[in-house]
Amino acid sequence: MKLCPTTLGLIAMFLGLGEAQVTWPNAIDELEDVMFLNSGYRSRGFGTHVTPCSFSEFGAGRNTAAEWLRIGFHDMATTNAFVGTHGGVDGSIQFELNNGENVGLGFNTTLHTYANFFNSKLSIGDLVALGVYASTRTCGGPIIPMRGGRIDVTVAGPIGVPQPQNGQGIFINQFTRMGFNSTDMIKMTACGHTLGGVHAGDFNNIVAPGTVPNDFQLFDNTLEFDNAIATRYVNGPDTNPLVVGISVANTRNSDFAVFTADKNVTIKAMTVAATFNSMCQDILQRMIETVDTSIVTLSPIIAPYEVKPEGLQLTLLSGGATISFTGDIRVRTTTRSVSSVSITYLDRTGAAGGTITTTVSGTASGFDDSFTFYGINANIPATSSISSFTVVVTGTSGTIETFNNNGAGFPISDSVIVQTPQSCLSNGNLTVLAAVRATVTTPVNLSVTEKVPRTAGSPIVSPVPSLVTTSATMVKGAAVGPYNIYSGSVSYSSSSGLKYGVGSGTFADSFKDASALGTACSPLGTTLPSSTSSSTSSKTSTSSSVTATPTLAHKAVVGSYSYLGCYTEGVGVRALSSAAFYNYTGMTIEQCMSDCSGYSYFGVEYGGECYCGNALGTGSTLAALSDCSFICPGNAFEYCGAGNRLEMYKLTSLVSSSSVVQSTTSKTSSSSSVVSSTSTIKTVTSTSSSSSVAPSQTLGIKQTVAGYTFQGCYTEATNIRALSSASFFDYTAMTLEACAADCVSFTYFGVEYGGECYCGNVINTGSILAAASDCSMVCPGNKFEYCGAGNRLEMYKIGTVTVSTSSSSTSSTSTSSVATGTLKSTSSTLSTVVSSSTSKTSTATPTQTAPAIKPVVGSYRYYGCQTEATNIRALTGASFFNYTSMNLEMCASNCAGFKYWGVEYGGECYCGNAWNTGSVNATASDCSFLCPGNSLEYCGAGNRLSAYYLP
């Protein structure tokens, strides 16, 4: 995105446009998320459809940003300011695709895109307005102040969109009917036509077919939001097809008719860039704020929350004595550098409850703002529970900010709780369990809102579905602790965009995403999982007494299965490949066992992925128990594997006693009155010469490596690598020593994701110290070393000063050195055409052709770097794995016959005929893994697919 000084000034101005921070929760919350979270953690991906400005997912000759700007005008243009009730931006465009005034594919494809974001809290009208904001901003234009609250109509508006054949007087009358004068008309036309152009296929009397590339003639000579539309009109040379060319003879030169309405006074003023941007900001804001004021009250101008809760969820745990409290606190980091975030909560009576610390979950960004999410994972007593909280943000300089939600505290209700682990989607039925406080006596209802495709319209049917809500009275079941358990079930036709909630009287737990549920409902126990005593005393009379609270541990036995240990994935194949199930919000060991019933093995990986099989894939081996460090989202007292690590179980009848892991208590855990689940603690290794016992090598953190000293486990930086000077990759034999050797001339080196080595002389802005336990991936070239993790670097600095690490303990076991392996050098910067390779030797000139994105592979064309979908693979038609020799041609061959395919994680090939919900286009540079079978090709990355499509 191009930013000129004028635009930067407008950004600063916009920071003061938003009124006082709104109180959360608010009606604009869904719109605010979609508006500001373009990429990264919890991103909504709206802006990725128009990023960069020139991008279109629909092929050559299309420009999505221009199409989004255009649909904003067309939806508004049927308004009538002469009558008390008029249209404006109201979503009526979805019913007006066949009236001859809205010609071109862009209207239909834009509405298809908006339909994916449309729901009961976000109208098509608001999305149309947001599209104007996004398209303008991504192309370097001014920030268009945005308000929410538009209400969609259900029928088409009247005819009245200006057409190119109209005369000047008709244009003036039409804009007057909309509520704009002649000067406004000129501004709106120039600002609207700074992007895009005219398609010969739609208007062959304006642009002659075959005379311009892709039969698409731009209004000016740039793709950006700038004043070239004005400067070229006034000073020449002008190529605007609505001013010059065959449109003149065919009386279709409508821009000329508009611009001369005041003898070119306004258009000449717009040749000054600052004036152009100021005029466009004003007129486009007025355009999207044209609404039916008899039924619509727009919100205040939307500014990003400084602090905003995201995805908060209470879950009653087995036995009813404890409630799990999870979610994230989103902190705006555009103007602050954060050291830590904590929350202080009140119990359900309003008394002080305690303080909960958080850990970084991830980062996200929008067009002008950056955010960091701080994860909550705490257990609180069900009796006292929680009612609200405040957020304390500590800056890196020691400053402390307290956010109390405009004095109200951030509320959270424990009266009605949807039990996501015990709820599921299966065979067209949504089954929901809810925990309802025994003091609540009003009926309990399950509400489900489904997107139902429309059928009206010819030849173009409205691409926006209707929202149909179904309700059912839930049935009261057992009492668990201070709660009664209710259950209910509703049938549905499609799970795409399915929302549900549970309510009783004034209490509700609503707007839940059904796609996050699994296919099997886990049971909710009525007794404490590990309780063998009814004593409530805080002291025990004998050393053999058993505590009444559950503890985090690896479960030795689950149903008819026994625990085998923590296992790696196979080599070039999944460890268990017969079946797979996903539930990233409610997975438990018991759920996976149920899903894999009938198989010899099951394993849980990455917190929410369940795999089944009758044999282990080649290369799957037993790893350190501590590697399986992810806590199950559906049960805070169980482990659910980790990245490339499976919590592995086998039918007890098939297990020999020697193959079962004998100890499941090697992880250190501690509990408190607030947080009873704990983080994994890794061992820090150091050498010791005082012991007479021969040292043995164990997995742990190396304090020193070849003159470098361990600094801690660090996150990546904000919108840049933490270390960005050089990079090297070896996913099969990486060691700390190998990375140190490759980075020998740099101050820092860090190893990430098991096989990625990065070097630099400074740690870039946004990279911060994380828990040592986050760096949990074992080095593939040395099983006694850690090599970071996803978005985590095992960081070292030249010299002897050691930075203390968090969540670590020390041990006096010593380590031995490991020989360095041979690594391939690559560039850390991607290019869509060609990129330069790097070399550490300053006197050497690289001779190898650098890796680049392939635009065409066989009969497939490059689609972009695509994310995975929400709780499901992006492409689910077929999959193939080859971690040693995968290349793009291999995946294309395996996916022959499918419309789409993509390569992920270097060696995973996925095929399909449609992208599943939640998969969005990401930055091309995110797909940074080189193909193991061709080092000049890119094969995706973690949660990123190098994607191709069949034209």
mmCIF file of N, CA, C and O in Angstrom, residues 769-816:
data_model
loop_
_atom_site.group_PDB
_atom_site.id
_atom_site.type_symbol
_atom_site.label_atom_id
_atom_site.label_comp_id
_atom_site.label_asym_id
_atom_site.label_seq_id
_atom_site.Cartn_x
_atom_site.Cartn_y
_atom_site.Cartn_z
ATOM 1 N N LEU A 769 10.051 -11.972 24.782
ATOM 2 C CA LEU A 769 10.350 -13.201 25.507
ATOM 3 C C LEU A 769 9.060 -13.935 25.856
ATOM 4 O O LEU A 769 8.116 -13.345 26.370
ATOM 5 N N ALA A 770 9.016 -15.224 25.541
ATOM 6 C CA ALA A 770 7.863 -16.057 25.862
ATOM 7 C C ALA A 770 8.270 -17.101 26.897
ATOM 8 O O ALA A 770 9.430 -17.173 27.311
ATOM 9 N N ALA A 771 7.306 -17.911 27.320
ATOM 10 C CA ALA A 771 7.619 -18.988 28.259
ATOM 11 C C ALA A 771 8.615 -19.950 27.624
ATOM 12 O O ALA A 771 8.502 -20.306 26.445
ATOM 13 N N ALA A 772 9.597 -20.389 28.382
ATOM 14 C CA ALA A 772 10.593 -21.322 27.851
ATOM 15 C C ALA A 772 9.932 -22.584 27.330
ATOM 16 O O ALA A 772 10.390 -23.190 26.357
ATOM 17 N N SER A 773 8.830 -22.981 27.954
ATOM 18 C CA SER A 773 8.142 -24.206 27.547
ATOM 19 C C SER A 773 7.504 -24.097 26.175
ATOM 20 O O SER A 773 7.171 -25.107 25.566
ATOM 21 N N ASP A 774 7.330 -22.864 25.666
ATOM 22 C CA ASP A 774 6.767 -22.703 24.328
ATOM 23 C C ASP A 774 7.677 -23.275 23.258
ATOM 24 O O ASP A 774 7.224 -23.730 22.213
ATOM 25 N N CYS A 775 8.984 -23.204 23.472
ATOM 26 C CA CYS A 775 9.944 -23.741 22.508
ATOM 27 C C CYS A 775 10.072 -25.241 22.742
ATOM 28 O O CYS A 775 10.982 -25.719 23.433
ATOM 29 N N SER A 776 9.151 -26.002 22.169
ATOM 30 C CA SER A 776 9.000 -27.407 22.533
ATOM 31 C C SER A 776 9.383 -28.385 21.438
ATOM 32 O O SER A 776 9.314 -29.599 21.643
ATOM 33 N N MET A 777 9.771 -27.894 20.257
ATOM 34 C CA MET A 777 10.137 -28.814 19.182
ATOM 35 C C MET A 777 11.576 -29.298 19.366
ATOM 36 O O MET A 777 12.494 -28.501 19.563
ATOM 37 N N VAL A 778 11.755 -30.608 19.265
ATOM 38 C CA VAL A 778 13.080 -31.202 19.391
ATOM 39 C C VAL A 778 13.811 -31.054 18.059
ATOM 40 O O VAL A 778 13.219 -31.200 16.979
ATOM 41 N N CYS A 779 15.107 -30.740 18.108
ATOM 42 C CA CYS A 779 15.892 -30.589 16.878
ATOM 43 C C CYS A 779 15.941 -31.918 16.132
ATOM 44 O O CYS A 779 16.276 -32.956 16.726
ATOM 45 N N PRO A 780 15.641 -31.923 14.838
ATOM 46 C CA PRO A 780 15.673 -33.184 14.086
ATOM 47 C C PRO A 780 17.064 -33.799 14.012
ATOM 48 O O PRO A 780 17.196 -35.005 13.843
ATOM 49 N N GLY A 781 18.130 -32.974 14.164
ATOM 50 C CA GLY A 781 19.489 -33.497 14.089
ATOM 51 C C GLY A 781 20.096 -33.830 15.432
ATOM 52 O O GLY A 781 21.217 -34.345 15.503
ATOM 53 N N ASN A 782 19.390 -33.541 16.510
ATOM 54 C CA ASN A 782 19.892 -33.851 17.851
ATOM 55 C C ASN A 782 18.712 -33.916 18.809
ATOM 56 O O ASN A 782 18.146 -32.891 19.173
ATOM 57 N N LYS A 783 18.336 -35.102 19.201
ATOM 58 C CA LYS A 783 17.153 -35.303 20.024
ATOM 59 C C LYS A 783 17.310 -34.772 21.440
ATOM 60 O O LYS A 783 16.371 -34.828 22.234
ATOM 61 N N PHE A 784 18.504 -34.250 21.782
ATOM 62 C CA PHE A 784 18.721 -33.700 23.128
ATOM 63 C C PHE A 784 18.680 -32.175 23.138
ATOM 64 O O PHE A 784 19.045 -31.549 24.130
ATOM 65 N N GLU A 785 18.281 -31.557 22.036
ATOM 66 C CA GLU A 785 18.215 -30.111 21.958
ATOM 67 C C GLU A 785 16.814 -29.672 21.539
ATOM 68 O O GLU A 785 16.109 -30.402 20.842
ATOM 69 N N TYR A 786 16.455 -28.447 21.941
ATOM 70 C CA TYR A 786 15.204 -27.856 21.488
ATOM 71 C C TYR A 786 15.492 -26.881 20.349
ATOM 72 O O TYR A 786 16.452 -26.106 20.399
ATOM 73 N N CYS A 787 14.635 -26.906 19.334
ATOM 74 C CA CYS A 787 14.771 -26.042 18.159
ATOM 75 C C CYS A 787 13.519 -25.202 17.958
ATOM 76 O O CYS A 787 12.879 -25.220 16.906
ATOM 77 N N GLY A 788 13.127 -24.461 19.013
ATOM 78 C CA GLY A 788 12.002 -23.541 18.915
ATOM 79 C C GLY A 788 10.663 -24.234 18.760
ATOM 80 O O GLY A 788 10.446 -25.340 19.250
ATOM 81 N N ALA A 789 9.742 -23.586 18.044
ATOM 82 C CA ALA A 789 8.403 -24.128 17.758
ATOM 83 C C ALA A 789 7.762 -23.186 16.747
ATOM 84 O O ALA A 789 8.428 -22.307 16.193
ATOM 85 N N GLY A 790 6.488 -23.370 16.466
ATOM 86 C CA GLY A 790 5.778 -22.453 15.582
ATOM 87 C C GLY A 790 5.731 -21.070 16.200
ATOM 88 O O GLY A 790 5.257 -20.910 17.330
ATOM 89 N N ASN A 791 6.239 -20.061 15.483
ATOM 90 C CA ASN A 791 6.288 -18.677 15.960
ATOM 91 C C ASN A 791 7.110 -18.521 17.238
ATOM 92 O O ASN A 791 6.907 -17.591 18.000
ATOM 93 N N ARG A 792 8.029 -19.426 17.481
ATOM 94 C CA ARG A 792 8.897 -19.366 18.663
ATOM 95 C C ARG A 792 10.336 -19.717 18.264
ATOM 96 O O ARG A 792 10.576 -20.724 17.588
ATOM 97 N N LEU A 793 11.285 -18.886 18.675
ATOM 98 C CA LEU A 793 12.690 -19.108 18.371
ATOM 99 C C LEU A 793 13.478 -19.438 19.626
ATOM 100 O O LEU A 793 13.359 -18.735 20.649
ATOM 101 N N GLU A 794 14.280 -20.472 19.559
ATOM 102 C CA GLU A 794 15.292 -20.766 20.574
ATOM 103 C C GLU A 794 16.413 -19.767 20.301
ATOM 104 O O GLU A 794 17.173 -19.901 19.335
ATOM 105 N N MET A 795 16.521 -18.702 21.120
ATOM 106 C CA MET A 795 17.338 -17.538 20.794
ATOM 107 C C MET A 795 18.677 -17.545 21.527
ATOM 108 O O MET A 795 18.741 -17.774 22.746
ATOM 109 N N TYR A 796 19.757 -17.266 20.774
ATOM 110 C CA TYR A 796 21.110 -17.198 21.330
ATOM 111 C C TYR A 796 21.786 -15.908 20.895
ATOM 112 O O TYR A 796 21.521 -15.371 19.806
ATOM 113 N N LYS A 797 22.700 -15.403 21.768
ATOM 114 C CA LYS A 797 23.439 -14.176 21.499
ATOM 115 C C LYS A 797 24.915 -14.407 21.756
ATOM 116 O O LYS A 797 25.285 -15.102 22.711
ATOM 117 N N ILE A 798 25.761 -13.817 20.923
ATOM 118 C CA ILE A 798 27.192 -13.967 21.106
ATOM 119 C C ILE A 798 27.600 -13.381 22.448
ATOM 120 O O ILE A 798 27.117 -12.323 22.847
ATOM 121 N N GLY A 799 28.458 -14.066 23.180
ATOM 122 C CA GLY A 799 28.901 -13.576 24.482
ATOM 123 C C GLY A 799 28.485 -14.500 25.597
ATOM 124 O O GLY A 799 27.971 -15.597 25.379
ATOM 125 N N THR A 800 28.672 -14.026 26.849
ATOM 126 C CA THR A 800 28.466 -14.900 28.009
ATOM 127 C C THR A 800 27.354 -14.458 28.924
ATOM 128 O O THR A 800 27.041 -15.138 29.881
ATOM 129 N N VAL A 801 26.733 -13.298 28.673
ATOM 130 C CA VAL A 801 25.667 -12.823 29.553
ATOM 131 C C VAL A 801 24.387 -13.587 29.258
ATOM 132 O O VAL A 801 23.938 -13.661 28.126
ATOM 133 N N THR A 802 23.797 -14.174 30.274
ATOM 134 C CA THR A 802 22.588 -14.974 30.111
ATOM 135 C C THR A 802 21.365 -14.206 30.567
ATOM 136 O O THR A 802 21.351 -13.634 31.644
ATOM 137 N N VAL A 803 20.368 -14.185 29.735
ATOM 138 C CA VAL A 803 19.075 -13.609 30.110
ATOM 139 C C VAL A 803 18.248 -14.691 30.771
ATOM 140 O O VAL A 803 18.131 -15.792 30.257
ATOM 141 N N SER A 804 17.662 -14.399 31.923
ATOM 142 C CA SER A 804 16.878 -15.415 32.621
ATOM 143 C C SER A 804 15.664 -15.787 31.812
ATOM 144 O O SER A 804 15.061 -14.957 31.153
ATOM 145 N N THR A 805 15.303 -17.072 31.857
ATOM 146 C CA THR A 805 14.151 -17.561 31.109
ATOM 147 C C THR A 805 12.984 -17.784 32.037
ATOM 148 O O THR A 805 13.145 -18.003 33.233
ATOM 149 N N SER A 806 11.791 -17.718 31.471
ATOM 150 C CA SER A 806 10.584 -17.939 32.256
ATOM 151 C C SER A 806 10.210 -19.399 32.242
ATOM 152 O O SER A 806 10.456 -20.102 31.285
ATOM 153 N N SER A 807 9.576 -19.834 33.332
ATOM 154 C CA SER A 807 9.049 -21.195 33.440
ATOM 155 C C SER A 807 10.110 -22.249 33.210
ATOM 156 O O SER A 807 9.912 -23.202 32.481
ATOM 157 N N SER A 808 11.260 -22.131 33.822
ATOM 158 C CA SER A 808 12.299 -23.133 33.645
ATOM 159 C C SER A 808 12.927 -23.480 34.973
ATOM 160 O O SER A 808 12.971 -22.708 35.907
ATOM 161 N N SER A 809 13.428 -24.685 35.078
ATOM 162 C CA SER A 809 14.162 -25.124 36.245
ATOM 163 C C SER A 809 15.504 -25.631 35.773
ATOM 164 O O SER A 809 15.741 -25.842 34.602
ATOM 165 N N THR A 810 16.447 -25.822 36.657
ATOM 166 C CA THR A 810 17.790 -26.212 36.257
ATOM 167 C C THR A 810 18.104 -27.616 36.695
ATOM 168 O O THR A 810 17.569 -28.153 37.636
ATOM 169 N N SER A 811 19.026 -28.195 35.960
ATOM 170 C CA SER A 811 19.479 -29.539 36.251
ATOM 171 C C SER A 811 20.968 -29.573 36.007
ATOM 172 O O SER A 811 21.513 -28.822 35.217
ATOM 173 N N SER A 812 21.715 -30.442 36.681
ATOM 174 C CA SER A 812 23.153 -30.476 36.557
ATOM 175 C C SER A 812 23.645 -31.519 35.579
ATOM 176 O O SER A 812 24.796 -31.887 35.574
ATOM 177 N N THR A 813 22.761 -32.008 34.715
ATOM 178 C CA THR A 813 23.220 -32.937 33.691
ATOM 179 C C THR A 813 23.969 -32.171 32.619
ATOM 180 O O THR A 813 23.681 -31.023 32.343
ATOM 181 N N SER A 814 24.959 -32.789 32.020
ATOM 182 C CA SER A 814 25.771 -32.097 31.024
ATOM 183 C C SER A 814 25.371 -32.522 29.632
ATOM 184 O O SER A 814 24.726 -33.541 29.437
ATOM 185 N N THR A 815 25.793 -31.727 28.660
ATOM 186 C CA THR A 815 25.475 -32.024 27.268
ATOM 187 C C THR A 815 26.745 -32.210 26.478
ATOM 188 O O THR A 815 27.807 -31.718 26.841
ATOM 189 N N SER A 816 26.659 -32.928 25.402
ATOM 190 C CA SER A 816 27.801 -33.111 24.516
ATOM 191 C C SER A 816 27.546 -32.398 23.211
ATOM 192 O O SER A 816 26.420 -32.182 22.822
#
